[in-house]
PDB file of C-alpha atoms in Angstrom:
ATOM      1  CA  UNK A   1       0.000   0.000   0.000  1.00 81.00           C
ATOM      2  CA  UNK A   2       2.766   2.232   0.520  1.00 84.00           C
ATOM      3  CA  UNK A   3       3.734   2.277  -3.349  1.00 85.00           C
ATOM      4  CA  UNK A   4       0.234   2.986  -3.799  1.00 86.00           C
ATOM      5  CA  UNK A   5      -0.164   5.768  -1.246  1.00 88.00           C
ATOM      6  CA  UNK A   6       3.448   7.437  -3.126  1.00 89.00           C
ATOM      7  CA  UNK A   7       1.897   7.064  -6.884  1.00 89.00           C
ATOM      8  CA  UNK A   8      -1.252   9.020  -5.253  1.00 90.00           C
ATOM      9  CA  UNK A   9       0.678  11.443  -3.732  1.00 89.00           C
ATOM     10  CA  UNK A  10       2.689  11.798  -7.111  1.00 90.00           C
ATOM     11  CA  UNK A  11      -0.605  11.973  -9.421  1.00 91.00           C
ATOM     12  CA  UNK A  12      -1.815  14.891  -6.666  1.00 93.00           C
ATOM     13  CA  UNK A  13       1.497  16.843  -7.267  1.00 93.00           C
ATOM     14  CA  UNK A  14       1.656  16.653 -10.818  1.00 94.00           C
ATOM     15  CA  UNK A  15      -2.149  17.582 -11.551  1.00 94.00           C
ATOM     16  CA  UNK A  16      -1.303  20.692  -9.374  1.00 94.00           C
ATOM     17  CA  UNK A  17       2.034  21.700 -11.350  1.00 95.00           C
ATOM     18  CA  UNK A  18      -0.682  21.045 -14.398  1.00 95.00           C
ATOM     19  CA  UNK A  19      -2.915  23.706 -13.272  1.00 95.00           C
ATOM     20  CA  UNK A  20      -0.419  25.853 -11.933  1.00 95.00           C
ATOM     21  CA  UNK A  21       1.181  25.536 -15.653  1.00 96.00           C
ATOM     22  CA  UNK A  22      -2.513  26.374 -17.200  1.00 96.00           C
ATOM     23  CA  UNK A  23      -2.502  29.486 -14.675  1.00 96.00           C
ATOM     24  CA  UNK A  24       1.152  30.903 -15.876  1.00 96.00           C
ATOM     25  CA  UNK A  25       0.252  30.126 -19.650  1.00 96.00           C
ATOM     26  CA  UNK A  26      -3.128  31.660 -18.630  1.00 96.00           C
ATOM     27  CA  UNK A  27      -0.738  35.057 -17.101  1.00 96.00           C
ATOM     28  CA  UNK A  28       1.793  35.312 -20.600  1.00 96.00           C
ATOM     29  CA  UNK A  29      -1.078  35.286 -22.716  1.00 96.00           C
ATOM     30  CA  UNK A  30      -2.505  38.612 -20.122  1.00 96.00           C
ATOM     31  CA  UNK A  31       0.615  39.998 -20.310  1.00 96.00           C
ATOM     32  CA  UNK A  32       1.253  39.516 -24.148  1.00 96.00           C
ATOM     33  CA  UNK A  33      -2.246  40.780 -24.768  1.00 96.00           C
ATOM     34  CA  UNK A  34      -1.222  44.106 -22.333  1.00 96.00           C
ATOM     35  CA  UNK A  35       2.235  44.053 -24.432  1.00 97.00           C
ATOM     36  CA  UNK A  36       0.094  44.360 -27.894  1.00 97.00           C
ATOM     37  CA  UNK A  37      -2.143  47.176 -26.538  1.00 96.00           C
ATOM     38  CA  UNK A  38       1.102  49.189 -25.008  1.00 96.00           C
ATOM     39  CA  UNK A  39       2.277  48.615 -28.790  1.00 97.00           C
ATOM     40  CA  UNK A  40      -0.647  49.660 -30.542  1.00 96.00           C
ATOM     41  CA  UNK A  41      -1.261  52.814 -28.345  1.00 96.00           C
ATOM     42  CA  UNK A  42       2.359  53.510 -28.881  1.00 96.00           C
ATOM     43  CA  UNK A  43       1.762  53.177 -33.022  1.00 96.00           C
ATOM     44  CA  UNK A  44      -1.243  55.762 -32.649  1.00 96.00           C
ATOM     45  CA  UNK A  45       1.251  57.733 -30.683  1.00 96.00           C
ATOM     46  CA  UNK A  46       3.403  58.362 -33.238  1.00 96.00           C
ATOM     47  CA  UNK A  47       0.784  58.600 -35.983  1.00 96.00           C
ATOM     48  CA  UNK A  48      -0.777  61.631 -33.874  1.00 96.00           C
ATOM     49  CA  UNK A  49       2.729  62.879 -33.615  1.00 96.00           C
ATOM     50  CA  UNK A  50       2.871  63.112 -37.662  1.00 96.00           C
ATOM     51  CA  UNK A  51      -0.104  64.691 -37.935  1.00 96.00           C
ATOM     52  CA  UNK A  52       0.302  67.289 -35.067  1.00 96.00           C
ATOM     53  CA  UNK A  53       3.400  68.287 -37.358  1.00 95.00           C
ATOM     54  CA  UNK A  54       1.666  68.340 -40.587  1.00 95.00           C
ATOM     55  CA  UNK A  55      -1.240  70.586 -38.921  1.00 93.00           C
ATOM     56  CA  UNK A  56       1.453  72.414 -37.412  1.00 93.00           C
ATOM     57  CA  UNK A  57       2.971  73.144 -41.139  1.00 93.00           C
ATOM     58  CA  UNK A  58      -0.136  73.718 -42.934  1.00 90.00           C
ATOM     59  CA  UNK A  59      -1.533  76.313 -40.210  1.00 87.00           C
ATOM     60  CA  UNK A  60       2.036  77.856 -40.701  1.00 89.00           C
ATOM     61  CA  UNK A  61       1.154  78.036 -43.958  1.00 89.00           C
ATOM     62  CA  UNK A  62      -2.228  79.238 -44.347  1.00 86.00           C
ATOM     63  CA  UNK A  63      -2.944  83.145 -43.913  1.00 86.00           C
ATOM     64  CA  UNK A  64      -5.638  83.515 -42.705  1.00 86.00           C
ATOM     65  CA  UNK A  65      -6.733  87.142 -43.307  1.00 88.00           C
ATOM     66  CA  UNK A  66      -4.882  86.668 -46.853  1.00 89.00           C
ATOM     67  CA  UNK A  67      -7.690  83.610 -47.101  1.00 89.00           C
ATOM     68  CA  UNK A  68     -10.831  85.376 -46.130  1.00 92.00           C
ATOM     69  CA  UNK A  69     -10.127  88.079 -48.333  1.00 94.00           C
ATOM     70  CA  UNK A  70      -9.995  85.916 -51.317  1.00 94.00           C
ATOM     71  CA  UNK A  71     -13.079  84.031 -50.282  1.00 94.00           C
ATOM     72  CA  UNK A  72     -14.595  87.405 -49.865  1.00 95.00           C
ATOM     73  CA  UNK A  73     -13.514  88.469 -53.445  1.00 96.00           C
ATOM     74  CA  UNK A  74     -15.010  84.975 -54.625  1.00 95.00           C
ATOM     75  CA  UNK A  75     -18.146  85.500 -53.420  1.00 95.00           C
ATOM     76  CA  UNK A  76     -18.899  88.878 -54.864  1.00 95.00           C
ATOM     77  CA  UNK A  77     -17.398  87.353 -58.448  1.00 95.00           C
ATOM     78  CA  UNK A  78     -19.825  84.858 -58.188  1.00 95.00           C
ATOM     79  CA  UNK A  79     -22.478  87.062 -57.272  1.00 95.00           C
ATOM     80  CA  UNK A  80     -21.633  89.781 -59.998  1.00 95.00           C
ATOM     81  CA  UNK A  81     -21.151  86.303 -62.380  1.00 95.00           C
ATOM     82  CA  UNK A  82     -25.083  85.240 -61.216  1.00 94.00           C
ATOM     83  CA  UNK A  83     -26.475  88.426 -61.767  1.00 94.00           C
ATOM     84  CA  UNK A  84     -24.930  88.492 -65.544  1.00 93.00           C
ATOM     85  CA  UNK A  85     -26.016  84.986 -66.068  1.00 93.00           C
ATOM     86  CA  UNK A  86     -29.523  85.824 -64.907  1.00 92.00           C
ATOM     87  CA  UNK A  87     -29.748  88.882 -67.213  1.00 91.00           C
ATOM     88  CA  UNK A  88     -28.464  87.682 -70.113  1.00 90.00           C
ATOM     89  CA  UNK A  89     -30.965  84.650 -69.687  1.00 86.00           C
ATOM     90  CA  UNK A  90     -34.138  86.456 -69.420  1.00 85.00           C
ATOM     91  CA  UNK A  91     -32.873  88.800 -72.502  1.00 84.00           C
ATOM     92  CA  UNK A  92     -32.543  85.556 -74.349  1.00 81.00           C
ATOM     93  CA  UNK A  93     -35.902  84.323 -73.280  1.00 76.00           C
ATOM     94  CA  UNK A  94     -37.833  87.747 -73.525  1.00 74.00           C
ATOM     95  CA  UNK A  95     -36.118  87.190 -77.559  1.00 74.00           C
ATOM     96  CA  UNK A  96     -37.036  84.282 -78.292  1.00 71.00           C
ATOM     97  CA  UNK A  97     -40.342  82.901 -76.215  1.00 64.00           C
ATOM     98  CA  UNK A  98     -42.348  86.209 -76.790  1.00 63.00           C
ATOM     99  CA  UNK A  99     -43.250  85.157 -80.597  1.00 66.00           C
ATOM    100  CA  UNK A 100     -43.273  81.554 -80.083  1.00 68.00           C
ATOM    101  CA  UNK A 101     -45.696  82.446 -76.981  1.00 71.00           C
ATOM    102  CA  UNK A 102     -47.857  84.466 -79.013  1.00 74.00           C
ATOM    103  CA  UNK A 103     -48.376  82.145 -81.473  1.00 76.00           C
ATOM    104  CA  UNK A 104     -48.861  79.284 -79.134  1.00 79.00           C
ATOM    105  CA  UNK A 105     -51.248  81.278 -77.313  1.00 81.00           C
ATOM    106  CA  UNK A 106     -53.548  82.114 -80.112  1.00 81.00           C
ATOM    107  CA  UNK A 107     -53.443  78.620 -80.979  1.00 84.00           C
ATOM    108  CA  UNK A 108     -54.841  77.200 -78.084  1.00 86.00           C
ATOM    109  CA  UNK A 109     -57.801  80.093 -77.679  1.00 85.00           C
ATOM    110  CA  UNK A 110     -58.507  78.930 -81.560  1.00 84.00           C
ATOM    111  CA  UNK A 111     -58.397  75.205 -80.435  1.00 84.00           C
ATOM    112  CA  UNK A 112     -60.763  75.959 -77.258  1.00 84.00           C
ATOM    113  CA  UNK A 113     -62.690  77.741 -79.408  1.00 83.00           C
ATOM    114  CA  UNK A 114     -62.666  75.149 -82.268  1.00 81.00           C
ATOM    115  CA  UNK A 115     -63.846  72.567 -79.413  1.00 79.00           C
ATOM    116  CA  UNK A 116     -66.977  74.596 -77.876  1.00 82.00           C
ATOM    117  CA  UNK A 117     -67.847  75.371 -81.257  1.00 75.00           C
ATOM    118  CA  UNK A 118     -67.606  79.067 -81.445  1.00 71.00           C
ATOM    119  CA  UNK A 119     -66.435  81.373 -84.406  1.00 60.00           C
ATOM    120  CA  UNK A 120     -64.010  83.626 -83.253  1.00 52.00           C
ATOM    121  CA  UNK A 121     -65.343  85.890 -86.055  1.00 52.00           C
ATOM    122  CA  UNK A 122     -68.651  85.605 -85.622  1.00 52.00           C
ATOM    123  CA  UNK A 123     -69.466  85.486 -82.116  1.00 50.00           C
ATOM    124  CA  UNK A 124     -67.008  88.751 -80.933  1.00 51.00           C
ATOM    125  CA  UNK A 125     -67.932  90.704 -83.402  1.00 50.00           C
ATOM    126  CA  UNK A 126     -70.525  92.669 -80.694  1.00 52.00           C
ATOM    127  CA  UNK A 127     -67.315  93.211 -78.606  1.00 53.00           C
ATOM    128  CA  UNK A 128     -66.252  97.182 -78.682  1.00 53.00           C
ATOM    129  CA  UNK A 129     -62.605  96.924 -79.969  1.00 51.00           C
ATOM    130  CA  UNK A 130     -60.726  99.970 -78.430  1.00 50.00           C
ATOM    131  CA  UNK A 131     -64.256 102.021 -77.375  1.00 48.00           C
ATOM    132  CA  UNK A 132     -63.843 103.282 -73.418  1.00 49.00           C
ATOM    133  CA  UNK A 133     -67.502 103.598 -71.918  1.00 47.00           C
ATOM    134  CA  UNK A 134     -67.958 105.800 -69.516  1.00 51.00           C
ATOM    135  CA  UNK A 135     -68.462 105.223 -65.783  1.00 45.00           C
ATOM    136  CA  UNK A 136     -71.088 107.277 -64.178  1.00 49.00           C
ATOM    137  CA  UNK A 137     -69.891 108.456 -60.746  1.00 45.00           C
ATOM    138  CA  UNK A 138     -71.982 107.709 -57.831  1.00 45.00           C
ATOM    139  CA  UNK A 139     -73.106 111.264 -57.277  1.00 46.00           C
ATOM    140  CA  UNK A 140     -74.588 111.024 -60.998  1.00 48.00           C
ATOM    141  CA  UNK A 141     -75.911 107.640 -60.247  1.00 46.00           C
ATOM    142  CA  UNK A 142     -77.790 109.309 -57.455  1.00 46.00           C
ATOM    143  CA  UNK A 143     -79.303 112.086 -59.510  1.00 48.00           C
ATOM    144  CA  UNK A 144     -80.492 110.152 -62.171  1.00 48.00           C
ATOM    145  CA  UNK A 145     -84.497 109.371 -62.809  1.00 56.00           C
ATOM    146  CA  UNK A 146     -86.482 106.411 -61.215  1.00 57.00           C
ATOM    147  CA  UNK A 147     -87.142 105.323 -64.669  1.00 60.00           C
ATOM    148  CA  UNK A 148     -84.025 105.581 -66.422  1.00 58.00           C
ATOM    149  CA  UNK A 149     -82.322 103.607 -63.260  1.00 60.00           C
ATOM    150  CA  UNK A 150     -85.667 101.115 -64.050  1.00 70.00           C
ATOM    151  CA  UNK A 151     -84.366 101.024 -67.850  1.00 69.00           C
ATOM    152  CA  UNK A 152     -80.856 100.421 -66.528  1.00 71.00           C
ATOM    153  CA  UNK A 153     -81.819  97.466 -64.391  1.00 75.00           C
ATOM    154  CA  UNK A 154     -83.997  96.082 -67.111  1.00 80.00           C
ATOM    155  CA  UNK A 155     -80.724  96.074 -69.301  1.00 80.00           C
ATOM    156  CA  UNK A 156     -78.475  94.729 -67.263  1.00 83.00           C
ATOM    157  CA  UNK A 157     -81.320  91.411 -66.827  1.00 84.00           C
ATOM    158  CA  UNK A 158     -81.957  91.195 -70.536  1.00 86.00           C
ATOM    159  CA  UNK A 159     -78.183  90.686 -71.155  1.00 83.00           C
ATOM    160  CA  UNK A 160     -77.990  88.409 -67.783  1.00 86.00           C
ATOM    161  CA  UNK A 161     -80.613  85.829 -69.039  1.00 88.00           C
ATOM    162  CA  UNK A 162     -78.924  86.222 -72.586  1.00 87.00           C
ATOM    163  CA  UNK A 163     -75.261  84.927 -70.975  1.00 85.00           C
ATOM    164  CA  UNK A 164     -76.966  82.148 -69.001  1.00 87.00           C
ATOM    165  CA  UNK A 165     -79.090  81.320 -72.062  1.00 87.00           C
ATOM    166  CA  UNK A 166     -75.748  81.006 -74.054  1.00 85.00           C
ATOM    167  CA  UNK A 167     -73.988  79.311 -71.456  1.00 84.00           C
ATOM    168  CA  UNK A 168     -76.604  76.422 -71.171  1.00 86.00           C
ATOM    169  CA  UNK A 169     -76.443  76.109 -74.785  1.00 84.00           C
ATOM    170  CA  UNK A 170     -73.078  75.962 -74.606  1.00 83.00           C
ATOM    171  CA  UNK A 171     -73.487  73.204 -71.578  1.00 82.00           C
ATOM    172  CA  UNK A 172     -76.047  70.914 -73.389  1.00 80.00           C
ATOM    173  CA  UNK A 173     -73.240  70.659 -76.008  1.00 67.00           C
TER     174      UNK A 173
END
């Protein structure tokens, strides 16, 4: 038993150096993983480092005042540039689109016309062309006779039930 009792006592001892060996390999891999991250942090060290300097040369570099005033002058070329592009635009369109407007205009009161059946000819010719009628002012209005503002009234129904006459016609159609 003896023999026995050794062996045990040897199995106990070795499975402890095993797990002591799992906890060191355990600590290197800690301490190579803190080794890596020292590295890296060191890497973006120097990488800040290099760009502090370049920042450090371009802001030498750059004038500031010398810049605003150019991006001052650039802005009022542009405007001035906008203004002269705008212009000359709306000459070239005032040129060119006022006949072609014209004539597409008239076309499409002839082709409204065409569809509702009306003449141009024949149906405006009652219009006054250039005649200015004259506006009674309302002390005149006042003045005038019971009958003649009767007349008046009667007119302005005659021609009333004429329009809605034509305008149902023009409906049923």
């Amino acid at each position: 038993m003896g023999a026995a009792k050794v062996m045990a006592k040897d199995l106990v001892r070795t499975r402890k150096h095993v797990e002591k060996m799992y906890r060191m390999k355990t600590q290197l891999q800690a301490v190579s993983l803190r080794i890596q991250t020292i590295k890296s942090q060191a890497a973006m060290m120097d990488a800040m480092r290099g760009v502090t300097r370049a920042m450090v040369r371009m802001n030498n570099t750059i004038n500031l005042p010398a810049l605003q005033q150019i991006m001052v002058e650039f802005q009022k070329q542009s405007e001035i540039m906008d203004i002269k592009e705008e212009t000359i635009g709306d000459t070239m369109d005032d040129m060119f689109d006022e006949e072609e407007e014209e004539a597409e205009t008239s076309e499409i009161v002839n082709q409204v016309l065409d569809e509702i059946g009306i003449s141009l000819g024949s149906e405006l010719v009652d219009t006054p062309a250039g005649e200015r009628v004259q506006v009674k002012s309302a002390t005149q209005k006042r003045t005038a006779t019971p009958a003649a503002a009767t007349a008046t009234a009667t007119a302005e129904a005659d021609a009333d039930q004429e329009l809605q006459a034509r305008l149902d016609n023009l409906r049923k159609d």
